[in-house]
Amino acid sequence: QQPVQSPQAVILREGEDAVINCSSSKALYSVHWYRQKHGEAPVFLMILLKGGEQKGHEKISASFNEKKQQSSLYLTASQLSYSGTYFCGTEEGDSSNTGKLIFGQGTTLQVKP
Amino acid sequence: NAGVTQTPKFRVLKTGQSMTLLCAQDMNHEYMYWYRQDPGMGLRLIHYSVGEGTTAKGEVPDGYNVSRLKKQNFLLGLESAAPSQTSVYFCASSQTGRNYGYTFGSGTRLTVV
């Protein structure tokens, strides 16, 4: 079942922070985050594995609450280059090591000067 | 250092025609996936493969077939194209499925008229 992302869209000024949420109704093994710029392929940002870990990538970090089947992506001090559509991809706990991901519908982030 | 290469990049088909989309990766990845992307619906899994000679159905397999005769190639076929198959198709590969992110190809934009 497709995870639900919120918000659907967000507009920021440079330097502002944003949080994107991803929620699933299924027990999860992992959550992936990807960014896609218009007309391009999605690009892998990070993976969070079962265990409730938090990871960071420059000014972009994420958390994973395994019990609630929720993940959040944190973008701090946003830059123009952060603009794009962000997708979470969830791997269910019973995926039998197929690595197959179910993606959310995406959150469009626009950073203005 | 090509990564994942998709051909063709664009194609227009008439209803009922057939075609094959090619995905080639040079990273020695075991796992490969085909997704379609439609506005507002994120990425939906069509078929996937966990190794040479293996294929399995994803969320939306109807109207598509796949083959993985060589580890580096994953082919997606449309036997009789329909307007509902108008979409952007992305191929992705992963080192071993779990615990690794996807590397996506640049996509194929297919229009069926």
PDB file of C-alpha atoms in Angstrom:
ATOM      1  CA  GLN A   1       0.000   0.000   0.000  1.00  0.00           C
ATOM      2  CA  GLN A   2       1.293   3.417  -0.990  1.00  0.00           C
ATOM      3  CA  PRO A   3       2.771   5.507   1.866  1.00  0.00           C
ATOM      4  CA  VAL A   4       1.275   8.944   2.385  1.00  0.00           C
ATOM      5  CA  GLN A   5       3.485  12.002   2.222  1.00  0.00           C
ATOM      6  CA  SER A   6       2.722  15.386   3.705  1.00  0.00           C
ATOM      7  CA  PRO A   7       2.646  18.166   2.838  1.00  0.00           C
ATOM      8  CA  GLN A   8       1.985  17.818  -0.899  1.00  0.00           C
ATOM      9  CA  ALA A   9       3.828  21.040  -1.612  1.00  0.00           C
ATOM     10  CA  VAL A  10       5.865  23.630   0.259  1.00  0.00           C
ATOM     11  CA  ILE A  11       7.382  26.959  -0.711  1.00  0.00           C
ATOM     12  CA  LEU A  12      10.345  28.302   1.235  1.00  0.00           C
ATOM     13  CA  ARG A  13      12.692  31.232   1.188  1.00  0.00           C
ATOM     14  CA  GLU A  14      16.405  30.501   1.149  1.00  0.00           C
ATOM     15  CA  GLY A  15      17.638  29.732   4.648  1.00  0.00           C
ATOM     16  CA  GLU A  16      14.298  28.468   5.958  1.00  0.00           C
ATOM     17  CA  ASP A  17      13.703  24.945   7.264  1.00  0.00           C
ATOM     18  CA  ALA A  18      11.241  22.294   6.112  1.00  0.00           C
ATOM     19  CA  VAL A  19       9.978  18.916   7.269  1.00  0.00           C
ATOM     20  CA  ILE A  20       8.486  16.287   4.956  1.00  0.00           C
ATOM     21  CA  ASN A  21       6.634  13.363   6.462  1.00  0.00           C
ATOM     22  CA  CYS A  22       6.042   9.846   5.193  1.00  0.00           C
ATOM     23  CA  SER A  23       3.553   7.488   6.816  1.00  0.00           C
ATOM     24  CA  SER A  24       2.772   3.860   6.066  1.00  0.00           C
ATOM     25  CA  SER A  25       0.071   1.484   7.276  1.00  0.00           C
ATOM     26  CA  LYS A  26       2.437  -1.480   6.926  1.00  0.00           C
ATOM     27  CA  ALA A  27       5.289  -2.717   9.116  1.00  0.00           C
ATOM     28  CA  LEU A  28       8.464  -1.476   7.468  1.00  0.00           C
ATOM     29  CA  TYR A  29      11.993  -2.764   7.084  1.00  0.00           C
ATOM     30  CA  SER A  30      13.400   0.448   5.654  1.00  0.00           C
ATOM     31  CA  VAL A  31      12.579   3.877   4.322  1.00  0.00           C
ATOM     32  CA  HIS A  32      14.420   5.511   1.429  1.00  0.00           C
ATOM     33  CA  TRP A  33      14.399   9.171   0.460  1.00  0.00           C
ATOM     34  CA  TYR A  34      14.938  10.460  -3.095  1.00  0.00           C
ATOM     35  CA  ARG A  35      14.940  13.869  -4.737  1.00  0.00           C
ATOM     36  CA  GLN A  36      13.844  14.413  -8.312  1.00  0.00           C
ATOM     37  CA  LYS A  37      14.387  17.606 -10.266  1.00  0.00           C
ATOM     38  CA  HIS A  38      12.077  18.425 -13.145  1.00  0.00           C
ATOM     39  CA  GLY A  39      12.748  16.247 -16.179  1.00  0.00           C
ATOM     40  CA  GLU A  40      15.436  14.223 -14.416  1.00  0.00           C
ATOM     41  CA  ALA A  41      15.743  10.882 -12.694  1.00  0.00           C
ATOM     42  CA  PRO A  42      15.221  10.489  -8.943  1.00  0.00           C
ATOM     43  CA  VAL A  43      18.456  10.648  -6.961  1.00  0.00           C
ATOM     44  CA  PHE A  44      19.052   8.622  -3.809  1.00  0.00           C
ATOM     45  CA  LEU A  45      19.497  10.711  -0.649  1.00  0.00           C
ATOM     46  CA  MET A  46      19.536   8.225   2.207  1.00  0.00           C
ATOM     47  CA  ILE A  47      18.191   4.986   3.612  1.00  0.00           C
ATOM     48  CA  LEU A  48      16.939   4.379   7.138  1.00  0.00           C
ATOM     49  CA  LEU A  49      16.769   0.834   8.399  1.00  0.00           C
ATOM     50  CA  LYS A  50      14.550  -0.731  11.019  1.00  0.00           C
ATOM     51  CA  GLY A  51      15.897   0.224  14.399  1.00  0.00           C
ATOM     52  CA  GLY A  52      14.721   3.832  14.635  1.00  0.00           C
ATOM     53  CA  GLU A  53      17.942   5.420  13.473  1.00  0.00           C
ATOM     54  CA  GLN A  54      18.499   8.952  12.378  1.00  0.00           C
ATOM     55  CA  LYS A  55      20.822   9.812   9.526  1.00  0.00           C
ATOM     56  CA  GLY A  56      22.308  12.982   8.155  1.00  0.00           C
ATOM     57  CA  HIS A  57      23.542  14.168   4.802  1.00  0.00           C
ATOM     58  CA  GLU A  58      24.970  17.715   4.873  1.00  0.00           C
ATOM     59  CA  LYS A  59      22.012  19.856   5.924  1.00  0.00           C
ATOM     60  CA  ILE A  60      19.487  17.145   5.118  1.00  0.00           C
ATOM     61  CA  SER A  61      18.691  14.552   7.745  1.00  0.00           C
ATOM     62  CA  ALA A  62      15.962  12.031   8.416  1.00  0.00           C
ATOM     63  CA  SER A  63      14.454   9.931  11.165  1.00  0.00           C
ATOM     64  CA  PHE A  64      12.523   6.678  11.168  1.00  0.00           C
ATOM     65  CA  ASN A  65      10.039   5.691  13.841  1.00  0.00           C
ATOM     66  CA  GLU A  66       9.610   1.975  13.289  1.00  0.00           C
ATOM     67  CA  LYS A  67       6.737   1.608  15.777  1.00  0.00           C
ATOM     68  CA  LYS A  68       4.668   4.290  14.087  1.00  0.00           C
ATOM     69  CA  GLN A  69       5.812   3.341  10.546  1.00  0.00           C
ATOM     70  CA  GLN A  70       6.705   6.951   9.981  1.00  0.00           C
ATOM     71  CA  SER A  71       9.712   8.783   8.632  1.00  0.00           C
ATOM     72  CA  SER A  72      10.515  12.464   8.437  1.00  0.00           C
ATOM     73  CA  LEU A  73      12.979  14.300   6.211  1.00  0.00           C
ATOM     74  CA  TYR A  74      14.472  17.495   7.651  1.00  0.00           C
ATOM     75  CA  LEU A  75      15.911  20.181   5.400  1.00  0.00           C
ATOM     76  CA  THR A  76      17.661  22.942   7.301  1.00  0.00           C
ATOM     77  CA  ALA A  77      18.872  26.298   6.027  1.00  0.00           C
ATOM     78  CA  SER A  78      17.424  25.487   2.612  1.00  0.00           C
ATOM     79  CA  GLN A  79      19.316  26.371  -0.554  1.00  0.00           C
ATOM     80  CA  LEU A  80      18.005  26.996  -4.063  1.00  0.00           C
ATOM     81  CA  SER A  81      19.470  23.627  -5.084  1.00  0.00           C
ATOM     82  CA  TYR A  82      17.084  21.851  -2.706  1.00  0.00           C
ATOM     83  CA  SER A  83      14.155  22.592  -5.014  1.00  0.00           C
ATOM     84  CA  GLY A  84      12.536  19.507  -6.490  1.00  0.00           C
ATOM     85  CA  THR A  85      10.138  16.729  -5.655  1.00  0.00           C
ATOM     86  CA  TYR A  86      10.956  14.493  -2.710  1.00  0.00           C
ATOM     87  CA  PHE A  87       9.791  10.903  -2.594  1.00  0.00           C
ATOM     88  CA  CYS A  88       9.871   8.411   0.208  1.00  0.00           C
ATOM     89  CA  GLY A  89      10.101   4.763  -0.754  1.00  0.00           C
ATOM     90  CA  THR A  90       9.155   2.118   1.758  1.00  0.00           C
ATOM     91  CA  GLU A  91      10.277  -1.480   1.900  1.00  0.00           C
ATOM     92  CA  GLU A  92       7.824  -3.624   3.798  1.00  0.00           C
ATOM     93  CA  GLY A  93       9.000  -5.976   6.500  1.00  0.00           C
ATOM     94  CA  ASP A  94       7.883  -9.061   4.607  1.00  0.00           C
ATOM     95  CA  SER A  95       9.416  -8.165   1.236  1.00  0.00           C
ATOM     96  CA  SER A  96      11.652 -11.258   1.411  1.00  0.00           C
ATOM     97  CA  ASN A  97      14.832  -9.385   0.456  1.00  0.00           C
ATOM     98  CA  THR A  98      13.485  -8.289  -2.894  1.00  0.00           C
ATOM     99  CA  GLY A  99      14.402  -4.691  -2.177  1.00  0.00           C
ATOM    100  CA  LYS A 100      11.219  -3.549  -3.874  1.00  0.00           C
ATOM    101  CA  LEU A 101      10.043  -0.113  -2.843  1.00  0.00           C
ATOM    102  CA  ILE A 102       6.572   1.388  -2.725  1.00  0.00           C
ATOM    103  CA  PHE A 103       6.843   5.129  -3.300  1.00  0.00           C
ATOM    104  CA  GLY A 104       4.760   7.938  -1.887  1.00  0.00           C
ATOM    105  CA  GLN A 105       3.087  10.439  -4.184  1.00  0.00           C
ATOM    106  CA  GLY A 106       5.838  13.009  -3.665  1.00  0.00           C
ATOM    107  CA  THR A 107       6.258  16.421  -2.015  1.00  0.00           C
ATOM    108  CA  THR A 108       7.152  19.360  -4.216  1.00  0.00           C
ATOM    109  CA  LEU A 109       9.579  21.773  -2.582  1.00  0.00           C
ATOM    110  CA  GLN A 110      10.268  25.181  -4.076  1.00  0.00           C
ATOM    111  CA  VAL A 111      12.988  27.379  -2.592  1.00  0.00           C
ATOM    112  CA  LYS A 112      12.868  31.029  -3.569  1.00  0.00           C
ATOM    113  CA  PRO A 113      15.683  33.600  -3.270  1.00  0.00           C
TER     114      PRO A 113
ATOM    115  CA  ASN B   1      31.042   5.571 -15.520  1.00  0.00           C
ATOM    116  CA  ALA B   2      27.632   5.292 -17.177  1.00  0.00           C
ATOM    117  CA  GLY B   3      25.581   3.817 -14.290  1.00  0.00           C
ATOM    118  CA  VAL B   4      22.115   2.946 -15.624  1.00  0.00           C
ATOM    119  CA  THR B   5      21.364   3.655 -19.277  1.00  0.00           C
ATOM    120  CA  GLN B   6      17.874   3.576 -20.768  1.00  0.00           C
ATOM    121  CA  THR B   7      17.036   3.520 -24.452  1.00  0.00           C
ATOM    122  CA  PRO B   8      15.194   5.075 -26.145  1.00  0.00           C
ATOM    123  CA  LYS B   9      14.702   8.393 -24.326  1.00  0.00           C
ATOM    124  CA  PHE B  10      11.506   9.267 -26.199  1.00  0.00           C
ATOM    125  CA  ARG B  11       9.035   7.275 -28.251  1.00  0.00           C
ATOM    126  CA  VAL B  12       5.610   7.762 -29.763  1.00  0.00           C
ATOM    127  CA  LEU B  13       3.591   4.616 -30.478  1.00  0.00           C
ATOM    128  CA  LYS B  14       0.261   4.026 -32.094  1.00  0.00           C
ATOM    129  CA  THR B  15      -2.315   1.995 -30.192  1.00  0.00           C
ATOM    130  CA  GLY B  16      -1.683  -1.695 -30.740  1.00  0.00           C
ATOM    131  CA  GLN B  17       1.999  -1.382 -31.646  1.00  0.00           C
ATOM    132  CA  SER B  18       4.668  -3.163 -29.663  1.00  0.00           C
ATOM    133  CA  MET B  19       8.033  -2.043 -28.409  1.00  0.00           C
ATOM    134  CA  THR B  20      10.865  -2.937 -26.050  1.00  0.00           C
ATOM    135  CA  LEU B  21      12.559  -0.607 -23.604  1.00  0.00           C
ATOM    136  CA  LEU B  22      16.139  -1.455 -22.758  1.00  0.00           C
ATOM    137  CA  CYS B  23      17.841  -0.881 -19.417  1.00  0.00           C
ATOM    138  CA  ALA B  24      21.566  -1.536 -19.082  1.00  0.00           C
ATOM    139  CA  GLN B  25      23.707  -1.129 -15.956  1.00  0.00           C
ATOM    140  CA  ASP B  26      27.465  -1.391 -15.632  1.00  0.00           C
ATOM    141  CA  MET B  27      27.712  -1.554 -11.822  1.00  0.00           C
ATOM    142  CA  ASN B  28      27.358  -5.333 -11.503  1.00  0.00           C
ATOM    143  CA  HIS B  29      24.120  -4.867  -9.554  1.00  0.00           C
ATOM    144  CA  GLU B  30      22.036  -7.947  -8.838  1.00  0.00           C
ATOM    145  CA  TYR B  31      18.623  -6.311  -8.494  1.00  0.00           C
ATOM    146  CA  MET B  32      16.808  -4.350 -11.179  1.00  0.00           C
ATOM    147  CA  TYR B  33      13.386  -2.687 -11.308  1.00  0.00           C
ATOM    148  CA  TRP B  34      11.000  -1.066 -13.761  1.00  0.00           C
ATOM    149  CA  TYR B  35       8.767   1.764 -12.550  1.00  0.00           C
ATOM    150  CA  ARG B  36       6.310   4.034 -14.298  1.00  0.00           C
ATOM    151  CA  GLN B  37       5.727   7.603 -13.210  1.00  0.00           C
ATOM    152  CA  ASP B  38       2.458   9.407 -13.779  1.00  0.00           C
ATOM    153  CA  PRO B  39       1.543  12.907 -12.534  1.00  0.00           C
ATOM    154  CA  GLY B  40       0.438  12.920  -8.909  1.00  0.00           C
ATOM    155  CA  MET B  41       0.918   9.170  -8.499  1.00  0.00           C
ATOM    156  CA  GLY B  42       4.587   8.856  -7.723  1.00  0.00           C
ATOM    157  CA  LEU B  43       6.471   5.832  -8.985  1.00  0.00           C
ATOM    158  CA  ARG B  44       4.699   2.504  -9.361  1.00  0.00           C
ATOM    159  CA  LEU B  45       6.540  -0.793  -9.664  1.00  0.00           C
ATOM    160  CA  ILE B  46       5.841  -2.755 -12.843  1.00  0.00           C
ATOM    161  CA  HIS B  47       8.222  -5.729 -12.655  1.00  0.00           C
ATOM    162  CA  TYR B  48      11.479  -6.496 -10.952  1.00  0.00           C
ATOM    163  CA  SER B  49      14.359  -8.970 -10.979  1.00  0.00           C
ATOM    164  CA  VAL B  50      16.521 -10.227  -8.125  1.00  0.00           C
ATOM    165  CA  GLY B  51      19.124 -11.781 -10.416  1.00  0.00           C
ATOM    166  CA  GLU B  52      19.945 -13.020 -13.892  1.00  0.00           C
ATOM    167  CA  GLY B  53      17.177 -15.230 -15.247  1.00  0.00           C
ATOM    168  CA  THR B  54      14.612 -14.183 -12.622  1.00  0.00           C
ATOM    169  CA  THR B  55      11.638 -11.836 -12.900  1.00  0.00           C
ATOM    170  CA  ALA B  56       8.606 -11.079 -10.746  1.00  0.00           C
ATOM    171  CA  LYS B  57       5.474  -8.931 -10.903  1.00  0.00           C
ATOM    172  CA  GLY B  58       5.160  -5.612  -9.136  1.00  0.00           C
ATOM    173  CA  GLU B  59       2.123  -3.449  -8.415  1.00  0.00           C
ATOM    174  CA  VAL B  60       1.036  -2.741 -12.006  1.00  0.00           C
ATOM    175  CA  PRO B  61       2.272  -5.579 -14.279  1.00  0.00           C
ATOM    176  CA  ASP B  62      -0.687  -5.912 -16.652  1.00  0.00           C
ATOM    177  CA  GLY B  63       0.178  -5.205 -20.287  1.00  0.00           C
ATOM    178  CA  TYR B  64       3.930  -5.543 -19.730  1.00  0.00           C
ATOM    179  CA  ASN B  65       6.469  -8.345 -19.937  1.00  0.00           C
ATOM    180  CA  VAL B  66      10.115  -8.413 -18.903  1.00  0.00           C
ATOM    181  CA  SER B  67      13.241 -10.461 -19.412  1.00  0.00           C
ATOM    182  CA  ARG B  68      16.614 -10.590 -17.691  1.00  0.00           C
ATOM    183  CA  LEU B  69      18.741 -12.906 -19.809  1.00  0.00           C
ATOM    184  CA  LYS B  70      21.961 -11.125 -18.876  1.00  0.00           C
ATOM    185  CA  LYS B  71      22.797  -9.664 -15.480  1.00  0.00           C
ATOM    186  CA  GLN B  72      23.467  -6.208 -16.869  1.00  0.00           C
ATOM    187  CA  ASN B  73      20.281  -5.904 -18.965  1.00  0.00           C
ATOM    188  CA  PHE B  74      16.612  -5.700 -18.040  1.00  0.00           C
ATOM    189  CA  LEU B  75      14.110  -5.411 -20.886  1.00  0.00           C
ATOM    190  CA  LEU B  76      10.549  -4.143 -20.622  1.00  0.00           C
ATOM    191  CA  GLY B  77       8.142  -5.092 -23.393  1.00  0.00           C
ATOM    192  CA  LEU B  78       4.772  -3.722 -24.386  1.00  0.00           C
ATOM    193  CA  GLU B  79       3.019  -6.257 -26.593  1.00  0.00           C
ATOM    194  CA  SER B  80       0.044  -4.134 -27.638  1.00  0.00           C
ATOM    195  CA  ALA B  81       0.372  -0.537 -26.502  1.00  0.00           C
ATOM    196  CA  ALA B  82      -2.642   1.307 -25.084  1.00  0.00           C
ATOM    197  CA  PRO B  83      -3.100   5.039 -24.353  1.00  0.00           C
ATOM    198  CA  SER B  84      -3.174   4.175 -20.628  1.00  0.00           C
ATOM    199  CA  GLN B  85       0.483   3.181 -20.961  1.00  0.00           C
ATOM    200  CA  THR B  86       1.487   6.742 -21.788  1.00  0.00           C
ATOM    201  CA  SER B  87       3.952   7.500 -19.018  1.00  0.00           C
ATOM    202  CA  VAL B  88       7.576   8.062 -18.092  1.00  0.00           C
ATOM    203  CA  TYR B  89       9.339   4.768 -17.465  1.00  0.00           C
ATOM    204  CA  PHE B  90      12.282   4.521 -15.097  1.00  0.00           C
ATOM    205  CA  CYS B  91      14.641   1.635 -14.645  1.00  0.00           C
ATOM    206  CA  ALA B  92      16.567   1.292 -11.389  1.00  0.00           C
ATOM    207  CA  SER B  93      19.214  -1.034 -10.056  1.00  0.00           C
ATOM    208  CA  SER B  94      20.444  -1.911  -6.592  1.00  0.00           C
ATOM    209  CA  GLN B  95      23.505  -3.753  -5.376  1.00  0.00           C
ATOM    210  CA  THR B  96      21.733  -6.424  -3.347  1.00  0.00           C
ATOM    211  CA  GLY B  97      18.194  -5.188  -2.770  1.00  0.00           C
ATOM    212  CA  ARG B  98      18.010  -4.563   0.940  1.00  0.00           C
ATOM    213  CA  ASN B  99      20.208  -1.967   2.623  1.00  0.00           C
ATOM    214  CA  TYR B 100      21.170  -0.201  -0.591  1.00  0.00           C
ATOM    215  CA  GLY B 101      19.642   2.695  -2.450  1.00  0.00           C
ATOM    216  CA  TYR B 102      18.530   2.621  -6.059  1.00  0.00           C
ATOM    217  CA  THR B 103      20.406   4.091  -8.988  1.00  0.00           C
ATOM    218  CA  PHE B 104      17.904   5.271 -11.578  1.00  0.00           C
ATOM    219  CA  GLY B 105      18.251   5.624 -15.311  1.00  0.00           C
ATOM    220  CA  SER B 106      17.307   8.901 -16.994  1.00  0.00           C
ATOM    221  CA  GLY B 107      13.911   7.606 -18.081  1.00  0.00           C
ATOM    222  CA  THR B 108      11.942   6.916 -21.266  1.00  0.00           C
ATOM    223  CA  ARG B 109       9.042   9.182 -22.118  1.00  0.00           C
ATOM    224  CA  LEU B 110       6.458   7.095 -23.969  1.00  0.00           C
ATOM    225  CA  THR B 111       3.355   8.464 -25.628  1.00  0.00           C
ATOM    226  CA  VAL B 112       0.713   6.121 -27.033  1.00  0.00           C
ATOM    227  CA  VAL B 113      -1.717   7.756 -29.452  1.00  0.00           C
TER     228      VAL B 113
END
